[in-house]
mmCIF file of C-alpha atoms and ligand atoms in Angstrom:
data_model
loop_
_atom_site.group_PDB
_atom_site.id
_atom_site.type_symbol
_atom_site.label_atom_id
_atom_site.label_comp_id
_atom_site.label_asym_id
_atom_site.label_seq_id
_atom_site.Cartn_x
_atom_site.Cartn_y
_atom_site.Cartn_z
ATOM 1 C CA UNK A 1 -36.166 -29.612 32.828
ATOM 2 C CA UNK A 2 -35.219 -26.274 31.288
ATOM 3 C CA UNK A 3 -36.511 -27.208 27.848
ATOM 4 C CA UNK A 4 -38.374 -30.118 26.275
ATOM 5 C CA UNK A 5 -38.725 -30.539 22.524
ATOM 6 C CA UNK A 6 -41.728 -32.743 21.735
ATOM 7 C CA UNK A 7 -42.490 -34.955 18.743
ATOM 8 C CA UNK A 8 -39.220 -34.638 16.851
ATOM 9 C CA UNK A 9 -38.093 -36.699 13.885
ATOM 10 C CA UNK A 10 -34.357 -37.457 13.911
ATOM 11 C CA UNK A 11 -31.944 -37.841 11.002
ATOM 12 C CA UNK A 12 -31.920 -41.652 11.442
ATOM 13 C CA UNK A 13 -35.670 -41.690 10.772
ATOM 14 C CA UNK A 14 -36.856 -42.252 14.358
ATOM 15 C CA UNK A 15 -40.126 -40.436 14.988
ATOM 16 C CA UNK A 16 -42.156 -39.085 17.942
ATOM 17 C CA UNK A 17 -38.988 -38.441 19.943
ATOM 18 C CA UNK A 18 -38.850 -36.033 22.898
ATOM 19 C CA UNK A 19 -35.597 -34.326 23.903
ATOM 20 C CA UNK A 20 -35.201 -32.958 27.434
ATOM 21 C CA UNK A 21 -32.561 -30.373 28.328
ATOM 22 C CA UNK A 22 -31.069 -29.474 31.704
ATOM 23 C CA UNK A 23 -28.223 -26.989 32.281
ATOM 24 C CA UNK A 24 -27.396 -26.720 28.583
ATOM 25 C CA UNK A 25 -26.978 -30.461 27.974
ATOM 26 C CA UNK A 26 -29.281 -33.228 26.753
ATOM 27 C CA UNK A 27 -30.655 -34.940 29.873
ATOM 28 C CA UNK A 28 -33.054 -37.433 28.307
ATOM 29 C CA UNK A 29 -34.161 -38.510 24.865
ATOM 30 C CA UNK A 30 -36.972 -40.900 23.951
ATOM 31 C CA UNK A 31 -40.680 -41.263 23.159
ATOM 32 C CA UNK A 32 -43.225 -39.416 25.348
ATOM 33 C CA UNK A 33 -40.805 -38.416 28.121
ATOM 34 C CA UNK A 34 -42.715 -38.061 31.430
ATOM 35 C CA UNK A 35 -41.075 -34.732 32.315
ATOM 36 C CA UNK A 36 -42.127 -31.077 32.248
ATOM 37 C CA UNK A 37 -40.016 -28.310 30.764
ATOM 38 C CA UNK A 38 -39.924 -24.657 31.809
ATOM 39 C CA UNK A 39 -40.171 -24.168 28.040
ATOM 40 C CA UNK A 40 -41.686 -26.701 25.646
ATOM 41 C CA UNK A 41 -41.417 -26.677 21.852
ATOM 42 C CA UNK A 42 -43.692 -28.805 19.685
ATOM 43 C CA UNK A 43 -41.643 -29.909 16.677
ATOM 44 C CA UNK A 44 -44.832 -31.327 15.151
ATOM 45 C CA UNK A 45 -42.970 -34.237 13.555
ATOM 46 C CA UNK A 46 -40.362 -31.993 11.943
ATOM 47 C CA UNK A 47 -36.682 -32.862 11.691
ATOM 48 C CA UNK A 48 -34.544 -31.938 14.707
ATOM 49 C CA UNK A 49 -30.825 -32.104 14.055
ATOM 50 C CA UNK A 50 -27.594 -31.000 15.694
ATOM 51 C CA UNK A 51 -26.544 -27.639 14.209
ATOM 52 C CA UNK A 52 -24.860 -27.098 10.879
ATOM 53 C CA UNK A 53 -21.068 -26.893 10.874
ATOM 54 C CA UNK A 54 -18.987 -25.122 8.232
ATOM 55 C CA UNK A 55 -15.549 -26.736 7.899
ATOM 56 C CA UNK A 56 -14.111 -24.063 5.603
ATOM 57 C CA UNK A 57 -14.716 -20.326 5.591
ATOM 58 C CA UNK A 58 -12.951 -16.951 5.311
ATOM 59 C CA UNK A 59 -14.449 -14.614 7.896
ATOM 60 C CA UNK A 60 -11.837 -11.897 7.319
ATOM 61 C CA UNK A 61 -12.978 -11.406 3.712
ATOM 62 C CA UNK A 62 -16.712 -12.022 4.070
ATOM 63 C CA UNK A 63 -19.290 -9.337 3.180
ATOM 64 C CA UNK A 64 -16.614 -7.199 1.496
ATOM 65 C CA UNK A 65 -18.206 -7.653 -1.930
ATOM 66 C CA UNK A 66 -17.409 -4.715 -4.218
ATOM 67 C CA UNK A 67 -14.502 -3.423 -2.087
ATOM 68 C CA UNK A 68 -12.635 -1.921 -3.803
ATOM 69 C CA UNK A 69 -14.136 -3.475 -6.974
ATOM 70 C CA UNK A 70 -15.719 -6.751 -8.074
ATOM 71 C CA UNK A 71 -13.924 -9.754 -9.567
ATOM 72 C CA UNK A 72 -14.422 -9.328 -13.322
ATOM 73 C CA UNK A 73 -12.950 -12.619 -14.565
ATOM 74 C CA UNK A 74 -14.393 -14.754 -11.778
ATOM 75 C CA UNK A 75 -11.089 -16.570 -11.336
ATOM 76 C CA UNK A 76 -9.280 -17.626 -8.161
ATOM 77 C CA UNK A 77 -6.184 -15.652 -9.132
ATOM 78 C CA UNK A 78 -8.071 -12.392 -9.723
ATOM 79 C CA UNK A 79 -9.781 -12.945 -6.366
ATOM 80 C CA UNK A 80 -6.385 -13.283 -4.652
ATOM 81 C CA UNK A 81 -5.154 -10.117 -6.438
ATOM 82 C CA UNK A 82 -8.333 -8.266 -5.447
ATOM 83 C CA UNK A 83 -7.934 -9.342 -1.807
ATOM 84 C CA UNK A 84 -4.361 -8.008 -2.020
ATOM 85 C CA UNK A 85 -5.754 -4.613 -3.145
ATOM 86 C CA UNK A 86 -8.238 -4.563 -0.289
ATOM 87 C CA UNK A 87 -5.843 -5.642 2.508
ATOM 88 C CA UNK A 88 -3.992 -2.308 2.978
ATOM 89 C CA UNK A 89 -7.356 -0.533 3.409
ATOM 90 C CA UNK A 90 -8.778 -2.902 6.028
ATOM 91 C CA UNK A 91 -9.525 -1.514 9.439
ATOM 92 C CA UNK A 92 -9.999 -3.636 12.500
ATOM 93 C CA UNK A 93 -13.445 -2.209 13.203
ATOM 94 C CA UNK A 94 -14.694 -2.880 9.654
ATOM 95 C CA UNK A 95 -13.401 -6.465 9.875
ATOM 96 C CA UNK A 96 -15.151 -6.978 13.212
ATOM 97 C CA UNK A 97 -18.424 -5.424 12.013
ATOM 98 C CA UNK A 98 -18.567 -7.585 8.892
ATOM 99 C CA UNK A 99 -17.651 -10.777 10.761
ATOM 100 C CA UNK A 100 -20.267 -10.117 13.459
ATOM 101 C CA UNK A 101 -22.904 -9.510 10.801
ATOM 102 C CA UNK A 102 -21.975 -12.808 9.165
ATOM 103 C CA UNK A 103 -22.222 -14.576 12.540
ATOM 104 C CA UNK A 104 -25.769 -13.191 12.918
ATOM 105 C CA UNK A 105 -26.672 -14.691 9.545
ATOM 106 C CA UNK A 106 -25.024 -17.979 10.533
ATOM 107 C CA UNK A 107 -27.035 -18.283 13.749
ATOM 108 C CA UNK A 108 -30.250 -17.522 11.867
ATOM 109 C CA UNK A 109 -29.362 -20.404 9.507
ATOM 110 C CA UNK A 110 -28.658 -22.817 12.359
ATOM 111 C CA UNK A 111 -24.924 -22.739 11.601
ATOM 112 C CA UNK A 112 -23.337 -22.795 15.069
ATOM 113 C CA UNK A 113 -19.723 -23.803 14.368
ATOM 114 C CA UNK A 114 -17.391 -22.332 11.736
ATOM 115 C CA UNK A 115 -13.755 -23.076 10.938
ATOM 116 C CA UNK A 116 -12.468 -19.843 9.432
ATOM 117 C CA UNK A 117 -9.122 -19.300 7.798
ATOM 118 C CA UNK A 118 -7.509 -15.962 8.605
ATOM 119 C CA UNK A 119 -4.855 -14.437 6.358
ATOM 120 C CA UNK A 120 -1.594 -13.963 8.283
ATOM 121 C CA UNK A 121 0.400 -12.370 5.445
ATOM 122 C CA UNK A 122 -0.385 -8.804 6.529
ATOM 123 C CA UNK A 123 2.465 -7.984 8.948
ATOM 124 C CA UNK A 124 0.077 -5.965 11.128
ATOM 125 C CA UNK A 125 -1.979 -9.138 11.749
ATOM 126 C CA UNK A 126 -5.048 -6.885 11.871
ATOM 127 C CA UNK A 127 -7.373 -9.635 10.715
ATOM 128 C CA UNK A 128 -5.982 -12.073 13.288
ATOM 129 C CA UNK A 129 -6.633 -9.600 16.108
ATOM 130 C CA UNK A 130 -10.091 -8.795 14.753
ATOM 131 C CA UNK A 131 -11.176 -12.429 14.397
ATOM 132 C CA UNK A 132 -9.770 -13.411 17.804
ATOM 133 C CA UNK A 133 -11.933 -10.609 19.211
ATOM 134 C CA UNK A 134 -14.968 -11.866 17.257
ATOM 135 C CA UNK A 135 -14.329 -15.465 18.338
ATOM 136 C CA UNK A 136 -14.479 -14.414 21.984
ATOM 137 C CA UNK A 137 -17.515 -12.186 21.525
ATOM 138 C CA UNK A 138 -19.645 -14.816 19.734
ATOM 139 C CA UNK A 139 -18.495 -17.770 21.881
ATOM 140 C CA UNK A 140 -21.772 -17.926 23.873
ATOM 141 C CA UNK A 141 -23.712 -18.666 20.675
ATOM 142 C CA UNK A 142 -21.261 -19.733 17.960
ATOM 143 C CA UNK A 143 -18.022 -21.761 17.944
ATOM 144 C CA UNK A 144 -15.337 -20.190 15.745
ATOM 145 C CA UNK A 145 -12.133 -22.132 15.086
ATOM 146 C CA UNK A 146 -9.389 -20.101 13.398
ATOM 147 C CA UNK A 147 -6.774 -21.352 10.914
ATOM 148 C CA UNK A 148 -3.537 -19.392 10.335
ATOM 149 C CA UNK A 149 -3.605 -19.096 6.548
ATOM 150 C CA UNK A 150 -0.569 -17.858 4.571
ATOM 151 C CA UNK A 151 -2.580 -16.553 1.590
ATOM 152 C CA UNK A 152 0.489 -15.233 -0.282
ATOM 153 C CA UNK A 153 2.471 -18.466 0.189
ATOM 154 C CA UNK A 154 4.469 -19.650 3.208
ATOM 155 C CA UNK A 155 7.810 -19.563 1.343
ATOM 156 C CA UNK A 156 6.763 -17.080 -1.351
ATOM 157 C CA UNK A 157 6.075 -14.350 1.218
ATOM 158 C CA UNK A 158 9.127 -13.272 3.244
ATOM 159 C CA UNK A 159 7.388 -12.885 6.605
ATOM 160 C CA UNK A 160 4.682 -15.561 6.351
ATOM 161 C CA UNK A 161 6.298 -18.238 8.525
ATOM 162 C CA UNK A 162 7.155 -15.775 11.299
ATOM 163 C CA UNK A 163 3.650 -14.269 11.091
ATOM 164 C CA UNK A 164 2.060 -17.710 11.195
ATOM 165 C CA UNK A 165 3.956 -18.533 14.391
ATOM 166 C CA UNK A 166 2.952 -15.170 15.891
ATOM 167 C CA UNK A 167 -0.709 -15.854 15.040
ATOM 168 C CA UNK A 168 -0.563 -19.277 16.704
ATOM 169 C CA UNK A 169 1.038 -17.701 19.785
ATOM 170 C CA UNK A 170 -1.817 -15.157 19.860
ATOM 171 C CA UNK A 171 -4.397 -17.957 20.046
ATOM 172 C CA UNK A 172 -5.174 -19.076 16.494
ATOM 173 C CA UNK A 173 -6.134 -22.766 16.692
ATOM 174 C CA UNK A 174 -5.094 -24.528 13.480
ATOM 175 C CA UNK A 175 -2.096 -24.474 11.098
ATOM 176 C CA UNK A 176 -2.960 -23.624 7.470
ATOM 177 C CA UNK A 177 -1.061 -23.636 4.188
ATOM 178 C CA UNK A 178 -1.329 -23.144 0.433
ATOM 179 C CA UNK A 179 1.271 -25.423 -1.219
ATOM 180 C CA UNK A 180 -0.058 -25.067 -4.802
ATOM 181 C CA UNK A 181 0.549 -21.293 -4.620
ATOM 182 C CA UNK A 182 4.256 -21.570 -3.702
ATOM 183 C CA UNK A 183 6.769 -20.791 -6.470
ATOM 184 C CA UNK A 184 7.548 -24.407 -7.365
ATOM 185 C CA UNK A 185 6.215 -27.891 -6.705
ATOM 186 C CA UNK A 186 9.327 -28.455 -4.560
ATOM 187 C CA UNK A 187 8.608 -25.352 -2.476
ATOM 188 C CA UNK A 188 5.008 -26.516 -2.127
ATOM 189 C CA UNK A 189 6.160 -29.869 -0.764
ATOM 190 C CA UNK A 190 8.659 -28.155 1.528
ATOM 191 C CA UNK A 191 5.918 -25.873 2.909
ATOM 192 C CA UNK A 192 3.758 -28.904 3.734
ATOM 193 C CA UNK A 193 6.668 -30.518 5.598
ATOM 194 C CA UNK A 194 7.482 -27.361 7.590
ATOM 195 C CA UNK A 195 3.852 -26.753 8.536
ATOM 196 C CA UNK A 196 3.064 -30.352 9.509
ATOM 197 C CA UNK A 197 6.198 -30.598 11.661
ATOM 198 C CA UNK A 198 5.365 -27.291 13.363
ATOM 199 C CA UNK A 199 1.781 -28.441 14.031
ATOM 200 C CA UNK A 200 2.925 -31.851 15.321
ATOM 201 C CA UNK A 201 5.387 -30.192 17.695
ATOM 202 C CA UNK A 202 2.670 -27.848 19.015
ATOM 203 C CA UNK A 203 -0.048 -30.546 19.111
ATOM 204 C CA UNK A 204 -2.230 -28.571 16.699
ATOM 205 C CA UNK A 205 -4.562 -29.549 13.893
ATOM 206 C CA UNK A 206 -3.707 -28.833 10.249
ATOM 207 C CA UNK A 207 -6.048 -27.642 7.496
ATOM 208 C CA UNK A 208 -4.422 -26.641 4.219
ATOM 209 C CA UNK A 209 -5.774 -25.166 1.047
ATOM 210 C CA UNK A 210 -4.381 -27.985 -1.058
ATOM 211 C CA UNK A 211 -4.260 -28.375 -4.830
ATOM 212 C CA UNK A 212 -6.925 -25.725 -5.518
ATOM 213 C CA UNK A 213 -6.116 -25.964 -9.196
ATOM 214 C CA UNK A 214 -7.157 -27.704 -12.417
ATOM 215 C CA UNK A 215 -3.551 -28.882 -12.852
ATOM 216 C CA UNK A 216 -3.633 -32.701 -12.647
ATOM 217 C CA UNK A 217 0.049 -32.665 -11.625
ATOM 218 C CA UNK A 218 -0.696 -30.670 -8.468
ATOM 219 C CA UNK A 219 -0.190 -33.556 -6.034
ATOM 220 C CA UNK A 220 0.432 -31.886 -2.680
ATOM 221 C CA UNK A 221 -2.312 -34.012 -1.108
ATOM 222 C CA UNK A 222 0.100 -36.939 -1.490
ATOM 223 C CA UNK A 223 2.732 -35.035 0.521
ATOM 224 C CA UNK A 224 0.157 -33.936 3.107
ATOM 225 C CA UNK A 225 -1.007 -37.530 3.589
ATOM 226 C CA UNK A 226 2.628 -38.701 3.803
ATOM 227 C CA UNK A 227 3.546 -36.268 6.592
ATOM 228 C CA UNK A 228 0.256 -36.803 8.481
ATOM 229 C CA UNK A 229 0.986 -40.539 8.492
ATOM 230 C CA UNK A 230 4.700 -40.122 9.306
ATOM 231 C CA UNK A 231 4.038 -37.742 12.202
ATOM 232 C CA UNK A 232 1.136 -39.739 13.677
ATOM 233 C CA UNK A 233 -1.397 -36.963 13.070
ATOM 234 C CA UNK A 234 -4.249 -39.237 11.958
ATOM 235 C CA UNK A 235 -7.650 -37.580 12.447
ATOM 236 C CA UNK A 236 -6.120 -34.122 12.955
ATOM 237 C CA UNK A 237 -5.303 -33.112 9.380
ATOM 238 C CA UNK A 238 -7.594 -31.897 6.593
ATOM 239 C CA UNK A 239 -6.976 -31.083 2.949
ATOM 240 C CA UNK A 240 -9.284 -28.343 1.712
ATOM 241 C CA UNK A 241 -10.445 -28.086 -1.912
ATOM 242 C CA UNK A 242 -8.319 -30.878 -3.503
ATOM 243 C CA UNK A 243 -9.767 -29.760 -6.848
ATOM 244 C CA UNK A 244 -6.816 -31.026 -8.895
ATOM 245 C CA UNK A 245 -8.027 -34.532 -8.046
ATOM 246 C CA UNK A 246 -10.925 -33.861 -10.431
ATOM 247 C CA UNK A 247 -8.401 -33.730 -13.296
ATOM 248 C CA UNK A 248 -5.916 -36.378 -12.111
ATOM 249 C CA UNK A 249 -5.139 -39.587 -13.926
ATOM 250 C CA UNK A 250 -7.446 -42.395 -12.727
ATOM 251 C CA UNK A 251 -4.596 -44.843 -12.164
ATOM 252 C CA UNK A 252 -2.802 -42.368 -9.904
ATOM 253 C CA UNK A 253 -6.010 -41.691 -7.939
ATOM 254 C CA UNK A 254 -6.437 -45.452 -7.386
ATOM 255 C CA UNK A 255 -3.087 -45.382 -5.573
ATOM 256 C CA UNK A 256 -3.715 -42.042 -3.839
ATOM 257 C CA UNK A 257 -7.062 -42.713 -2.131
ATOM 258 C CA UNK A 258 -5.847 -45.645 0.026
ATOM 259 C CA UNK A 259 -2.872 -43.496 1.098
ATOM 260 C CA UNK A 260 -5.222 -40.683 2.181
ATOM 261 C CA UNK A 261 -7.384 -43.221 4.007
ATOM 262 C CA UNK A 262 -4.351 -44.669 5.805
ATOM 263 C CA UNK A 263 -3.141 -41.187 6.798
ATOM 264 C CA UNK A 264 -6.503 -40.271 8.363
ATOM 265 C CA UNK A 265 -6.541 -37.003 6.387
ATOM 266 C CA UNK A 266 -10.059 -35.627 5.874
ATOM 267 C CA UNK A 267 -11.185 -33.848 2.709
ATOM 268 C CA UNK A 268 -13.137 -30.600 2.594
ATOM 269 C CA UNK A 269 -14.802 -29.759 -0.712
ATOM 270 C CA UNK A 270 -16.331 -26.330 -1.307
ATOM 271 C CA UNK A 271 -18.967 -26.992 -3.974
ATOM 272 C CA UNK A 272 -20.276 -23.441 -4.561
ATOM 273 C CA UNK A 273 -16.769 -22.083 -4.974
ATOM 274 C CA UNK A 274 -15.153 -25.015 -6.780
ATOM 275 C CA UNK A 275 -17.863 -25.068 -9.459
ATOM 276 C CA UNK A 276 -17.474 -21.316 -10.072
ATOM 277 C CA UNK A 277 -13.687 -20.812 -9.751
ATOM 278 C CA UNK A 278 -12.353 -23.932 -11.470
ATOM 279 C CA UNK A 279 -12.546 -24.770 -15.161
ATOM 280 C CA UNK A 280 -11.871 -21.201 -16.291
ATOM 281 C CA UNK A 281 -9.100 -22.204 -18.675
ATOM 282 C CA UNK A 282 -11.325 -24.758 -20.392
ATOM 283 C CA UNK A 283 -13.477 -24.138 -23.435
ATOM 284 C CA UNK A 284 -15.809 -27.138 -23.788
ATOM 285 C CA UNK A 285 -16.126 -29.624 -22.265
ATOM 286 C CA UNK A 286 -15.659 -27.495 -19.142
ATOM 287 C CA UNK A 287 -14.479 -29.207 -15.965
ATOM 288 C CA UNK A 288 -16.577 -28.996 -12.789
ATOM 289 C CA UNK A 289 -13.458 -28.786 -10.638
ATOM 290 C CA UNK A 290 -14.885 -30.301 -7.480
ATOM 291 C CA UNK A 291 -12.847 -33.099 -5.920
ATOM 292 C CA UNK A 292 -13.891 -36.773 -6.128
ATOM 293 C CA UNK A 293 -16.410 -36.832 -3.285
ATOM 294 C CA UNK A 294 -18.263 -40.167 -3.765
ATOM 295 C CA UNK A 295 -15.031 -41.985 -4.557
ATOM 296 C CA UNK A 296 -13.361 -40.687 -1.390
ATOM 297 C CA UNK A 297 -16.408 -41.600 0.710
ATOM 298 C CA UNK A 298 -16.333 -45.109 -0.791
ATOM 299 C CA UNK A 299 -12.648 -45.330 0.171
ATOM 300 C CA UNK A 300 -13.549 -44.543 3.805
ATOM 301 C CA UNK A 301 -12.264 -40.934 3.808
ATOM 302 C CA UNK A 302 -14.191 -38.272 5.759
ATOM 303 C CA UNK A 303 -15.549 -35.622 3.374
ATOM 304 C CA UNK A 304 -17.153 -32.378 4.527
ATOM 305 C CA UNK A 305 -18.606 -29.529 2.466
ATOM 306 C CA UNK A 306 -17.590 -25.948 3.286
ATOM 307 C CA UNK A 307 -19.131 -22.627 2.266
ATOM 308 C CA UNK A 308 -15.680 -21.024 1.785
ATOM 309 C CA UNK A 309 -16.918 -17.592 0.649
ATOM 310 C CA UNK A 310 -19.935 -15.313 1.029
ATOM 311 C CA UNK A 311 -19.972 -11.958 -0.796
ATOM 312 C CA UNK A 312 -16.198 -11.508 -1.013
ATOM 313 C CA UNK A 313 -13.501 -11.156 -3.724
ATOM 314 C CA UNK A 314 -14.110 -14.757 -4.850
ATOM 315 C CA UNK A 315 -17.883 -15.199 -4.646
ATOM 316 C CA UNK A 316 -20.702 -12.696 -4.934
ATOM 317 C CA UNK A 317 -23.569 -14.727 -3.451
ATOM 318 C CA UNK A 318 -24.392 -16.785 -0.362
ATOM 319 C CA UNK A 319 -26.136 -16.294 2.983
ATOM 320 C CA UNK A 320 -24.544 -18.745 5.480
ATOM 321 C CA UNK A 321 -26.949 -21.465 4.348
ATOM 322 C CA UNK A 322 -25.207 -24.844 4.632
ATOM 323 C CA UNK A 323 -28.254 -26.508 3.025
ATOM 324 C CA UNK A 324 -27.498 -24.473 -0.109
ATOM 325 C CA UNK A 325 -23.924 -25.789 0.096
ATOM 326 C CA UNK A 326 -25.165 -29.387 0.448
ATOM 327 C CA UNK A 327 -27.618 -28.809 -2.421
ATOM 328 C CA UNK A 328 -24.836 -27.670 -4.745
ATOM 329 C CA UNK A 329 -22.495 -30.470 -3.615
ATOM 330 C CA UNK A 330 -25.169 -33.052 -4.278
ATOM 331 C CA UNK A 331 -25.669 -31.769 -7.832
ATOM 332 C CA UNK A 332 -22.018 -31.284 -8.779
ATOM 333 C CA UNK A 333 -21.062 -34.741 -7.465
ATOM 334 C CA UNK A 334 -24.232 -36.331 -8.924
ATOM 335 C CA UNK A 335 -24.981 -37.747 -5.462
ATOM 336 C CA UNK A 336 -28.683 -38.215 -6.126
ATOM 337 C CA UNK A 337 -29.275 -41.661 -4.551
ATOM 338 C CA UNK A 338 -31.063 -41.778 -1.182
ATOM 339 C CA UNK A 339 -27.932 -42.743 0.778
ATOM 340 C CA UNK A 340 -25.818 -40.250 -1.174
ATOM 341 C CA UNK A 341 -28.205 -37.367 -0.419
ATOM 342 C CA UNK A 342 -28.130 -38.259 3.286
ATOM 343 C CA UNK A 343 -24.331 -38.306 3.067
ATOM 344 C CA UNK A 344 -24.494 -34.714 1.717
ATOM 345 C CA UNK A 345 -26.480 -33.726 4.820
ATOM 346 C CA UNK A 346 -23.828 -35.367 7.034
ATOM 347 C CA UNK A 347 -21.180 -33.385 5.095
ATOM 348 C CA UNK A 348 -22.565 -30.150 6.602
ATOM 349 C CA UNK A 349 -23.305 -31.526 10.099
ATOM 350 C CA UNK A 350 -21.619 -34.473 11.816
ATOM 351 C CA UNK A 351 -18.626 -34.952 9.491
ATOM 352 C CA UNK A 352 -17.299 -31.370 9.843
ATOM 353 C CA UNK A 353 -18.033 -31.566 13.604
ATOM 354 C CA UNK A 354 -15.637 -34.537 13.708
ATOM 355 C CA UNK A 355 -13.042 -32.722 11.576
ATOM 356 C CA UNK A 356 -13.142 -29.680 13.885
ATOM 357 C CA UNK A 357 -13.010 -31.950 16.942
ATOM 358 C CA UNK A 358 -16.112 -30.322 18.477
ATOM 359 C CA UNK A 359 -16.738 -31.499 22.023
ATOM 360 C CA UNK A 360 -20.285 -32.585 22.932
ATOM 361 C CA UNK A 361 -21.704 -32.441 19.408
ATOM 362 C CA UNK A 362 -24.619 -34.757 18.656
ATOM 363 C CA UNK A 363 -28.032 -35.961 19.753
ATOM 364 C CA UNK A 364 -27.131 -38.163 22.694
ATOM 365 C CA UNK A 365 -27.504 -37.812 26.440
ATOM 366 C CA UNK A 366 -24.735 -35.542 27.750
ATOM 367 C CA UNK A 367 -24.201 -33.713 24.445
ATOM 368 C CA UNK A 368 -24.641 -29.940 24.260
ATOM 369 C CA UNK A 369 -28.291 -28.922 23.847
ATOM 370 C CA UNK A 370 -27.644 -27.373 20.430
ATOM 371 C CA UNK A 371 -30.338 -28.082 17.836
ATOM 372 C CA UNK A 372 -32.067 -26.879 14.746
ATOM 373 C CA UNK A 373 -35.762 -27.565 14.166
ATOM 374 C CA UNK A 374 -36.169 -27.610 10.393
ATOM 375 C CA UNK A 375 -39.347 -27.149 8.377
ATOM 376 C CA UNK A 376 -38.812 -30.570 6.778
ATOM 377 C CA UNK A 377 -39.540 -34.226 7.480
ATOM 378 C CA UNK A 378 -36.041 -35.605 6.809
ATOM 379 C CA UNK A 379 -32.547 -34.582 5.641
ATOM 380 C CA UNK A 380 -33.401 -35.027 1.961
ATOM 381 C CA UNK A 381 -36.449 -32.756 2.181
ATOM 382 C CA UNK A 382 -34.341 -30.276 4.160
ATOM 383 C CA UNK A 383 -31.837 -30.084 1.288
ATOM 384 C CA UNK A 384 -34.559 -29.982 -1.398
ATOM 385 C CA UNK A 385 -36.344 -27.042 0.244
ATOM 386 C CA UNK A 386 -33.332 -25.374 1.897
ATOM 387 C CA UNK A 387 -35.830 -25.645 4.732
ATOM 388 C CA UNK A 388 -36.637 -22.791 7.099
ATOM 389 C CA UNK A 389 -34.973 -22.985 10.498
ATOM 390 C CA UNK A 390 -38.078 -22.886 12.712
ATOM 391 C CA UNK A 391 -35.981 -22.838 15.886
ATOM 392 C CA UNK A 392 -32.247 -22.604 16.462
ATOM 393 C CA UNK A 393 -31.277 -23.649 19.980
ATOM 394 C CA UNK A 394 -27.908 -23.115 21.645
ATOM 395 C CA UNK A 395 -27.182 -24.668 25.066
ATOM 396 C CA UNK A 396 -30.919 -25.111 25.595
ATOM 397 C CA UNK A 397 -31.951 -21.537 24.714
ATOM 398 C CA UNK A 398 -33.767 -20.441 21.563
ATOM 399 C CA UNK A 399 -31.423 -18.015 19.778
ATOM 400 C CA UNK A 400 -33.328 -17.673 16.508
ATOM 401 C CA UNK A 401 -36.746 -18.506 15.122
ATOM 402 C CA UNK A 402 -38.252 -18.221 11.663
ATOM 403 C CA UNK A 403 -41.659 -18.775 10.125
ATOM 404 C CA UNK A 404 -42.229 -21.815 7.936
ATOM 405 C CA UNK A 405 -42.469 -21.060 4.238
ATOM 406 C CA UNK A 406 -46.082 -20.964 3.039
ATOM 407 C CA UNK A 407 -47.741 -19.420 0.026
ATOM 408 C CA UNK A 408 -51.407 -18.431 -0.060
ATOM 409 C CA UNK A 409 -53.036 -19.408 -3.338
ATOM 410 C CA UNK A 410 -56.109 -17.950 -4.959
ATOM 411 C CA UNK A 411 -57.017 -20.605 -7.514
ATOM 412 C CA UNK A 412 -60.541 -21.903 -8.124
ATOM 413 C CA UNK A 413 -61.023 -25.433 -6.765
ATOM 414 C CA UNK A 414 -57.425 -25.744 -5.515
ATOM 415 C CA UNK A 415 -55.843 -25.681 -2.070
ATOM 416 C CA UNK A 416 -55.700 -22.328 -0.297
ATOM 417 C CA UNK A 417 -52.094 -22.843 0.775
ATOM 418 C CA UNK A 418 -48.954 -24.736 -0.276
ATOM 419 C CA UNK A 419 -45.832 -25.490 1.750
ATOM 420 C CA UNK A 420 -43.968 -27.539 -0.902
ATOM 421 C CA UNK A 421 -43.880 -30.647 1.314
ATOM 422 C CA UNK A 422 -45.029 -34.031 0.064
ATOM 423 C CA UNK A 423 -47.902 -35.822 1.725
ATOM 424 C CA UNK A 424 -49.490 -32.860 3.482
HETATM 425 ZN ZN1 ZN B 501 -10.612 -21.153 1.251
#
C-alpha cells in the first residue's frame, strides 16, 4: 500500500479503524488491517474525515480587503458598490495571486473542494480567465467549481446574459443568478426562468444567489423550485442564501418547504455573512437573517453551509476554516442538540460534496484517498475547538500538516499542559 492510516475514529463513531490507500484511492478500510504502507500515519484515535467542502465562495473578490477602501456601513449593498469601484482596477495577475494564496489557506484547513462564483458582468471577463487559470493550476490538490455569476443583475446589466454564455463556453461549470437584485420582482422571476432553461438545455447545474434580503416578499426561491421541478433538474439546482425566508410568513413557509423538497433544490446558507449583512435596517429586535436551516432539514431538504467571503468588500475576517463556518451556523440556527451539531458538520463536508456532485468523495473503498486528520475525537469536538488539521491528505499524499494545539502551564499543583480536550 502507498499509505496506511492507523487507529482512526470516523464520523459515525467507529473506532480503531485503519485506512489503506493504493494509487490515490481507498483500497481497504477496517480494524487492524494486515497490510504495510510505504508511509504510515498513526491517527492515535483522532477523527479522520473526508475533506471539507465549501459550497459557496467568491474567489475573485477574496483577500482584496481594503481595496480601494473598506465597507463602512457593513451592508450588502455597500459591498456591491465597493466591488464595482474595485472591478475597473483589477488585473489578471493580482486576481490569480490572491486566489492562489486563498487556495493555500484552504488546503492548510483541509478544505479541498470549493464552489466559487465568478462575476461575469465585467465585459473583459478578466476574473473568469483568471479563475479558469487558477482552477487548472490547483487541480492536483484542490477541486474548484466555477459559477457564472451576474453580480449586477442578468436583466439589469445590458451585457450580462451574453457574458454569462461566453463564460460557460470558456469552461465555467455552473449557471448563477441574482433574481432579488433585478429591477422588479417580475424581472427577477424572468431571470430565473431564462437561466434555468439555459442550464437545462446545456445539462448544467444551477446555483443562484436567491432572496439575499430581509424582504419577506422576496420569493424567488418559489420560482426557482418551480422551474427546477418543471425542467426535471432535481438534485442539480441550489438556492444560495435564501435569507428572506427568515422573515417570511410562517403559513407561506409551510407551503414553500414541501415545494422545495419536491423540486430537489438544495439550500446553501452562509452563516458568517448572513448574520453580519442582514438585519441592517432593523433597530431592535434585530433579525439574524439566516435562512430556516433546521426546518428545511426536517423537511428533507439538503442544506450546506458556505463561507461566501474572506477579507473582501463584504467581510473583513475569515481564514478558509469551514469549522468556523459550522460553528457560527450552529449558533445562529440554535442547533445545539447532539444530532443537530453533527448535522452542522455534515453541512461543511458530505452535503456540499453532494451538491457539487463530487465524484469519489467519501470514506468507502474506491473513493479518492482525500482525508483530514483532526485534533479532535468526534465532529462535535472538532467544531468546538475549530480543531487543528494534523494531516491533510490528497490522493494519498500528505499536502499539509500542523501541530496540535497545546499550552504549557506553570501553575503549582496543576497539569503541565492542556489541550482543551475532555477526558485526557
Ligand atoms: Zn455569494
